[in-house]
XYZ file of C-alpha atoms in Angstrom:
492
model
C 0.098 -0.017 0.062
C 1.106 3.548 -0.808
C -0.224 6.893 0.505
C 0.385 8.333 -2.939
C -1.877 5.735 -4.758
C -5.611 6.718 -4.698
C -7.834 3.591 -4.650
C -10.976 4.291 -6.637
C -14.483 3.109 -6.402
C -15.510 0.056 -8.254
C -19.126 0.954 -10.287
C -20.344 -0.817 -13.374
C -17.300 -3.158 -13.782
C -14.846 -0.031 -13.893
C -12.718 1.665 -11.251
C -14.001 5.270 -11.021
C -12.607 8.355 -9.211
C -14.889 10.600 -7.185
C -16.597 13.140 -9.459
C -15.896 15.760 -6.607
C -12.034 14.804 -6.215
C -12.713 14.072 -2.474
C -10.239 11.821 -0.669
C -10.326 9.671 2.481
C -7.100 8.958 4.351
C -6.898 5.632 6.004
C -4.682 5.261 9.004
C -3.083 2.474 10.782
C -4.774 2.320 14.294
C -1.370 1.228 15.990
C 0.431 4.362 15.278
C -1.862 6.668 13.501
C -0.080 6.820 10.169
C -1.625 7.226 7.004
C -1.359 3.935 4.952
C -3.729 4.579 1.853
C -5.958 7.168 0.431
C -9.294 6.308 -1.179
C -11.581 8.313 -3.505
C -14.489 9.894 -1.412
C -17.616 8.815 -3.257
C -20.678 11.184 -3.043
C -24.314 11.303 -4.262
C -23.266 11.123 -7.772
C -21.181 8.012 -7.408
C -24.360 6.439 -5.658
C -26.527 7.452 -8.787
C -24.248 5.788 -10.991
C -23.787 2.435 -8.970
C -27.396 2.199 -8.195
C -28.209 2.749 -11.895
C -25.600 -0.191 -12.870
C -27.223 -2.759 -10.256
C -30.655 -1.724 -11.128
C -30.106 -2.449 -15.076
C -28.606 -5.910 -14.190
C -31.795 -6.634 -12.292
C -34.098 -5.150 -15.021
C -32.384 -6.999 -17.490
C -32.457 -10.202 -15.540
C -28.841 -10.951 -16.013
C -28.448 -12.912 -12.597
C -32.010 -13.978 -12.599
C -31.793 -15.847 -15.814
C -28.543 -17.214 -15.085
C -28.608 -20.990 -13.989
C -28.392 -20.977 -10.268
C -25.574 -23.314 -10.551
C -23.739 -20.766 -12.487
C -24.226 -18.319 -10.013
C -22.662 -20.496 -7.467
C -19.779 -21.110 -9.570
C -19.270 -17.451 -9.980
C -19.201 -17.233 -6.031
C -16.691 -19.961 -6.211
C -14.477 -17.982 -8.431
C -14.652 -14.749 -6.148
C -13.701 -17.047 -3.478
C -10.833 -18.567 -5.341
C -9.546 -14.975 -6.364
C -9.455 -13.967 -2.390
C -7.783 -17.299 -1.822
C -5.056 -16.402 -4.362
C -4.107 -13.203 -2.441
C -4.934 -14.525 1.090
C -1.562 -13.295 2.756
C -1.600 -9.976 1.178
C -5.181 -9.269 1.853
C -4.823 -10.288 5.482
C -2.025 -7.817 5.789
C -4.094 -5.178 4.483
C -6.882 -5.904 6.773
C -4.658 -6.020 9.657
C -3.251 -2.566 8.799
C -6.522 -0.949 8.336
C -8.477 -2.256 11.328
C -5.555 -2.723 13.844
C -6.646 -6.334 14.585
C -4.033 -9.150 15.118
C -2.561 -10.607 11.844
C -3.695 -13.990 12.606
C -7.188 -12.682 13.350
C -7.010 -10.802 10.050
C -5.923 -14.160 8.199
C -8.864 -15.820 9.685
C -11.300 -13.078 8.458
C -10.060 -13.591 4.958
C -10.681 -17.488 5.230
C -14.136 -16.922 6.750
C -15.021 -14.706 3.936
C -13.834 -17.274 1.541
C -15.988 -20.046 3.352
C -19.067 -17.800 3.117
C -18.837 -17.390 -0.503
C -18.171 -20.962 -0.943
C -20.977 -22.013 1.340
C -23.581 -19.948 -0.315
C -22.246 -20.630 -3.640
C -23.099 -24.444 -2.923
C -26.609 -23.215 -1.838
C -27.392 -21.017 -4.783
C -28.917 -24.095 -6.647
C -30.993 -25.334 -3.824
C -33.226 -22.642 -3.076
C -36.627 -23.771 -4.288
C -40.274 -22.921 -4.321
C -43.147 -25.430 -4.013
C -46.050 -26.863 -5.465
C -49.454 -26.323 -3.855
C -52.391 -28.658 -4.682
C -55.661 -26.773 -5.203
C -57.773 -29.348 -6.933
C -58.847 -30.129 -10.490
C -58.175 -27.735 -13.240
C -55.985 -25.530 -11.152
C -51.880 -25.467 -11.186
C -50.117 -23.341 -8.402
C -46.894 -22.913 -7.337
C -44.469 -20.530 -5.506
C -41.373 -18.507 -6.712
C -38.529 -17.291 -4.343
C -37.716 -14.125 -6.056
C -34.928 -11.565 -5.424
C -35.905 -7.999 -4.405
C -33.564 -6.176 -6.711
C -30.954 -3.743 -5.807
C -29.433 -4.628 -2.481
C -27.739 -1.732 -0.719
C -25.117 -3.319 1.683
C -23.801 -0.870 4.568
C -20.879 -2.752 6.081
C -19.185 -1.928 9.479
C -15.265 -1.535 10.137
C -14.820 -4.222 12.735
C -15.017 -6.917 9.936
C -15.271 -5.283 6.787
C -14.105 -8.261 4.467
C -15.968 -11.002 6.264
C -19.236 -9.001 6.482
C -19.198 -8.021 2.913
C -18.716 -11.484 1.902
C -21.462 -12.625 4.214
C -24.120 -10.419 2.781
C -22.815 -10.339 -1.013
C -22.673 -13.981 -1.357
C -26.413 -14.283 -0.150
C -27.646 -11.606 -2.427
C -25.869 -13.016 -5.675
C -26.809 -16.467 -4.814
C -30.460 -15.414 -4.860
C -30.110 -13.123 -8.016
C -30.060 -9.741 -6.483
C -27.569 -6.961 -7.555
C -25.427 -5.373 -4.935
C -23.966 -1.690 -4.102
C -21.555 -2.171 -1.099
C -20.802 0.953 1.106
C -17.440 0.077 2.519
C -16.699 1.757 6.108
C -14.822 4.863 5.704
C -12.355 3.985 8.358
C -11.655 0.557 6.783
C -12.268 0.627 3.374
C -9.435 -1.364 1.906
C -10.992 -4.781 2.446
C -14.120 -3.758 0.346
C -11.750 -2.697 -2.554
C -10.218 -6.257 -2.318
C -13.487 -7.776 -2.600
C -14.104 -5.751 -5.623
C -10.904 -6.864 -7.219
C -11.900 -10.462 -6.513
C -15.182 -9.881 -8.040
C -13.408 -8.294 -11.245
C -11.075 -11.168 -11.526
C -14.066 -13.563 -11.191
C -15.812 -12.308 -14.154
C -18.898 -11.007 -12.389
C -21.227 -9.259 -14.877
C -20.659 -5.451 -14.875
C -22.942 -3.658 -12.426
C -23.923 -6.895 -10.523
C -21.496 -5.851 -7.600
C -20.521 -2.156 -6.907
C -18.254 -1.003 -4.079
C -18.283 2.443 -2.858
C -15.819 3.994 -0.341
C -17.398 7.012 1.425
C -18.952 8.348 4.530
C -22.074 7.162 5.811
C -23.927 10.570 6.222
C -23.471 11.074 2.384
C -22.945 7.884 0.661
C -25.058 5.863 3.045
C -27.761 8.156 3.269
C -28.107 8.653 -0.572
C -28.071 4.789 -0.931
C -30.962 4.004 1.485
C -32.832 7.097 0.167
C -32.501 6.052 -3.508
C -35.734 4.868 -5.222
C -34.354 1.759 -6.950
C -32.871 0.357 -3.809
C -35.285 -2.189 -2.772
C -33.311 -4.146 -0.054
C -31.175 -2.797 2.724
C -28.622 -4.785 4.777
C -27.339 -2.888 7.599
C -24.796 -3.949 10.575
C -23.875 -1.152 12.981
C -25.174 0.698 16.097
C -28.586 0.727 17.140
C -28.692 4.660 16.850
C -27.453 4.623 13.039
C -29.852 1.709 12.670
C -32.783 3.609 13.803
C -32.094 6.218 11.071
C -31.538 3.727 8.346
C -35.002 2.132 9.401
C -36.789 5.660 9.394
C -35.584 6.305 5.831
C -36.575 2.771 4.765
C -40.035 2.943 6.144
C -40.773 5.976 3.864
C -40.470 3.761 0.860
C -41.150 0.430 2.519
C -38.014 -1.105 1.887
C -37.300 -4.485 3.692
C -34.194 -4.553 5.688
C -31.900 -6.857 7.549
C -30.609 -5.151 10.760
C -27.760 -6.561 12.772
C -27.376 -4.028 15.435
C -25.504 -3.789 18.928
C -25.269 -5.917 21.940
C -24.791 -6.202 25.379
C -24.110 -9.856 25.680
C -24.060 -11.783 29.186
C -22.728 -14.994 30.049
C -24.140 -16.958 33.400
C -21.609 -18.774 35.244
C -22.903 -21.330 37.840
C -20.839 -22.428 40.834
C -20.246 -25.841 39.114
C -18.514 -24.370 36.040
C -15.233 -25.285 34.475
C -13.506 -21.888 35.632
C -10.579 -22.609 33.136
C -13.133 -22.424 30.299
C -14.734 -19.447 31.683
C -11.409 -17.547 31.810
C -10.610 -18.729 28.146
C -14.068 -17.571 27.117
C -13.457 -14.150 28.770
C -9.872 -13.780 27.046
C -11.552 -14.434 23.476
C -15.033 -13.338 24.071
C -14.146 -9.925 25.948
C -10.798 -8.852 24.324
C -10.300 -10.151 20.993
C -10.172 -7.568 18.248
C -9.912 -4.909 21.336
C -13.416 -6.151 22.166
C -14.826 -4.350 19.097
C -17.411 -7.097 18.101
C -21.137 -6.770 18.458
C -21.455 -10.125 20.070
C -18.620 -9.837 22.355
C -18.787 -11.197 26.064
C -19.522 -7.706 27.826
C -21.249 -8.945 30.963
C -20.055 -11.801 33.274
C -22.754 -12.824 35.838
C -21.203 -15.200 38.308
C -22.769 -17.077 41.176
C -21.765 -15.474 44.397
C -20.011 -18.326 46.047
C -17.428 -18.616 43.382
C -17.009 -14.767 42.450
C -13.696 -14.291 44.389
C -11.986 -17.076 42.935
C -12.950 -16.357 39.431
C -12.311 -12.717 39.667
C -8.673 -13.641 40.737
C -8.273 -15.744 37.909
C -9.678 -13.514 35.387
C -7.441 -10.586 36.828
C -4.444 -12.919 36.415
C -5.251 -13.800 33.028
C -5.804 -10.232 31.920
C -2.776 -8.793 33.497
C -0.751 -11.243 31.572
C -2.150 -10.312 28.161
C 0.331 -8.382 25.493
C -0.462 -5.074 24.258
C 0.726 -3.860 20.824
C 0.298 -3.756 17.143
C -1.696 -6.400 15.341
C 1.243 -7.137 13.085
C 2.880 -8.727 16.198
C -0.205 -10.686 17.035
C -0.524 -9.069 20.379
C -3.753 -9.974 22.744
C -4.760 -6.494 23.095
C -4.613 -4.538 19.879
C -5.531 -0.893 19.298
C -9.075 0.386 18.858
C -10.040 1.525 15.400
C -9.807 5.143 15.959
C -9.133 7.977 18.548
C -12.696 8.704 18.861
C -13.389 5.174 19.604
C -10.991 4.930 22.224
C -12.112 8.002 24.097
C -15.717 6.734 24.094
C -14.699 3.660 25.868
C -12.344 5.740 28.247
C -15.435 7.787 28.989
C -17.656 4.665 29.759
C -14.983 3.499 32.116
C -15.005 6.834 33.969
C -18.734 6.773 34.134
C -18.654 3.369 35.529
C -16.520 4.480 38.512
C -18.524 7.340 39.032
C -21.487 5.019 39.478
C -19.906 2.716 42.059
C -18.182 0.039 39.951
C -14.845 -1.376 41.267
C -11.850 -1.403 39.008
C -10.203 -4.775 39.016
C -7.639 -3.779 36.184
C -7.327 -1.146 33.402
C -9.985 1.528 32.966
C -7.634 4.323 31.748
C -6.300 4.557 27.938
C -2.565 3.852 27.315
C -1.431 7.477 26.632
C 1.893 6.622 26.516
C 1.555 4.582 23.579
C 1.332 5.878 19.893
C -1.964 4.607 18.154
C -5.438 4.221 19.886
C -4.641 1.695 22.582
C -7.100 0.835 25.487
C -6.008 -1.792 27.946
C -8.166 -4.950 28.780
C -10.396 -3.362 31.562
C -12.513 -5.359 34.099
C -14.993 -3.943 36.796
C -16.595 -5.850 39.679
C -19.711 -4.914 41.644
C -21.337 -3.407 38.449
C -24.998 -2.539 39.524
C -27.964 -3.399 37.310
C -29.078 0.161 36.945
C -25.666 1.499 35.923
C -24.642 2.471 32.468
C -21.982 -0.071 32.062
C -24.563 -2.959 32.941
C -26.875 -1.941 30.146
C -25.200 0.153 27.390
C -22.933 -1.096 24.719
C -19.182 0.062 25.060
C -17.760 -1.762 21.956
C -14.490 -1.971 23.332
C -12.068 -4.021 25.864
C -14.412 -3.767 28.838
C -15.951 -6.383 31.086
C -18.544 -6.161 33.557
C -18.837 -8.541 36.422
C -22.084 -8.717 38.500
C -22.943 -11.431 41.009
C -26.048 -13.434 41.546
C -27.599 -15.752 44.238
C -29.977 -18.313 42.200
C -30.754 -19.214 38.416
C -33.778 -17.193 38.501
C -31.860 -14.167 39.312
C -29.293 -14.961 36.881
C -31.558 -15.084 33.994
C -33.314 -11.814 34.961
C -30.213 -10.027 35.174
C -29.074 -11.323 31.702
C -32.318 -10.263 30.204
C -32.344 -7.013 31.709
C -31.019 -4.876 28.639
C -32.695 -3.663 25.618
C -30.275 -5.765 23.500
C -30.291 -9.513 22.651
C -27.655 -10.507 20.257
C -25.805 -13.217 22.308
C -25.817 -14.749 25.627
C -23.858 -17.674 27.285
C -23.973 -20.042 30.327
C -21.346 -22.130 31.879
C -22.250 -25.254 33.747
C -21.402 -28.931 33.966
C -25.186 -29.693 34.648
C -26.883 -30.419 31.143
C -30.453 -29.918 32.430
C -29.291 -26.493 34.144
C -27.531 -25.442 30.755
C -30.580 -26.332 28.726
C -32.994 -24.715 31.280
C -30.921 -21.440 31.208
C -30.261 -21.418 27.307
C -34.053 -21.699 26.849
C -34.644 -18.581 29.039
C -31.776 -16.321 27.728
C -33.460 -13.975 25.311
C -30.824 -13.710 22.815
C -30.524 -14.502 19.013
C -27.726 -17.088 19.874
C -26.745 -18.801 23.069
C -23.361 -20.175 23.721
C -22.919 -22.986 26.176
C -19.409 -23.619 27.908
C -17.613 -21.502 25.423
C -17.912 -18.178 23.572
C -18.148 -17.509 19.712
C -19.504 -21.094 19.293
C -21.327 -20.366 16.215
C -20.126 -20.846 12.794
C -20.883 -19.747 8.952
C -23.431 -22.638 8.979
C -25.330 -21.185 12.159
C -28.034 -18.410 11.947
C -27.079 -15.172 13.353
C -29.041 -12.245 14.535
C -30.411 -10.375 17.317
C -33.892 -9.979 19.162
C -35.290 -6.867 20.929
C -33.146 -3.734 19.811
C -30.236 -5.773 18.488
C -32.252 -6.077 15.148
C -34.225 -8.809 12.950
C -33.524 -10.958 10.271
C -30.786 -13.348 10.288
C -27.320 -13.736 8.706
C -25.186 -16.933 8.232
C -26.712 -20.362 7.768
C -29.353 -21.612 5.347
C -31.788 -19.138 7.178
C -29.863 -16.161 5.930
C -31.187 -16.769 2.252
C -34.667 -16.236 3.480
C -34.011 -12.431 4.081
C -32.962 -11.974 0.421
C -35.789 -13.428 -1.323
C -39.740 -12.864 -1.529
C -42.083 -15.297 -2.124
C -44.484 -15.003 -5.119
C -47.393 -17.098 -6.061
C -48.426 -18.176 -9.625
C -51.800 -19.746 -10.025
C -53.035 -21.205 -13.106
C -56.417 -22.165 -14.568
C -56.313 -24.921 -17.135
C -58.905 -26.267 -19.356
C -60.874 -29.255 -18.182
C -59.850 -32.252 -20.419
C -62.598 -34.070 -22.402
C -63.468 -37.392 -21.359
C -61.724 -39.784 -23.741
C -64.247 -42.565 -23.357
C -67.140 -40.209 -24.082
C -65.201 -39.097 -27.050
C -64.858 -42.427 -28.603
C -68.430 -43.725 -27.771
C -67.186 -46.169 -25.315
C -69.605 -47.453 -22.441
């Protein structure tokens, strides 16, 4: 990457500069240095991209393509990413700040999404409905048209692949709005589409700001489907605009996920879940483990173990595969530090961390753990989106479930116990889109993912995701009654 090269938007099969000449500088979160410059898309680029995508839909380019061939096309995109996996992982690490191994895993997961949905492209079927004599009736599972996909910065390549693959598999055309803080992964996806021979206009990738490009996309009259991953606040804005035109949406919003730890739990498993679930990617994951609800009798021992683990985590740039990597931006780090100061003012006890690492270049926030977090406090209820864990104790299972469900979010939850009956009882009552048992991030590409309550609706991942990219249409046919062949021949 070079800061002198300007990376352009991918529109209608061509690389195009911004009509305004605007630029967005991309920095490395570990040191704040500029690593790339991208063209700043604006409303005119939105018009061009949507027009291209709408043409592809209107002309039935993907709809009339054999579903098997749409799947093969997704496989070719995956192959193009696979051919450059090391380079793309390095780019992803540099623009997001995440650990290099984690970035490599993101590229591999993106490839898996493309191949998974490529394999499902020819398996999405309608059904025949029996309605008696002289009637034939069947259903079609049809695409919506132009799918606008607004991608977050914490997993820019993986989440682009996740929604793009579903859209193409089902015959929708796509306009991706890459995150301005991490737009380079989207450019890599566009390169892979170009290499794979995706029809011009079927996939378009714009690099621009949410308040301009994102807003213009969701308001465009030819956009008939919206996929959004991000904060609940921005999600409400998207939904308000979509409601004006009655556009269906898939919304994957924030979380405040809790894990219930019973006294019989394997504490080593709990500590490992905290290490990964709370602090991977500097805690910048929508379904991270942000609240730990611990049975009172083991709280002291578990807290001691967690502190020892957290204090031993390495802090540094993602390229060195450190445990605690930088946050995406100075603004994001400042927000997390404010949340920590508010927690202290509301009576939470600092176990470790809580203050930004000002002596380091880059946007580093240490792994922070708070005990005695009360249920009425901000830290208990509001998403921080950083490496911060809140610990609260409980006395019985009913209290644990009540605490876990006492937020407006419901993206993920977890339970730790050796008692299978208790695990199943608790999992059934934790009101979240996915529940992890004796681990964290237990789901995979094949498992449905999404929220309840204010964490959104619709599902990504798994076979269920395809349901959000199609609409069922019905065809009913009246046929003429056949003449009785015996009566025609005079037979009796």
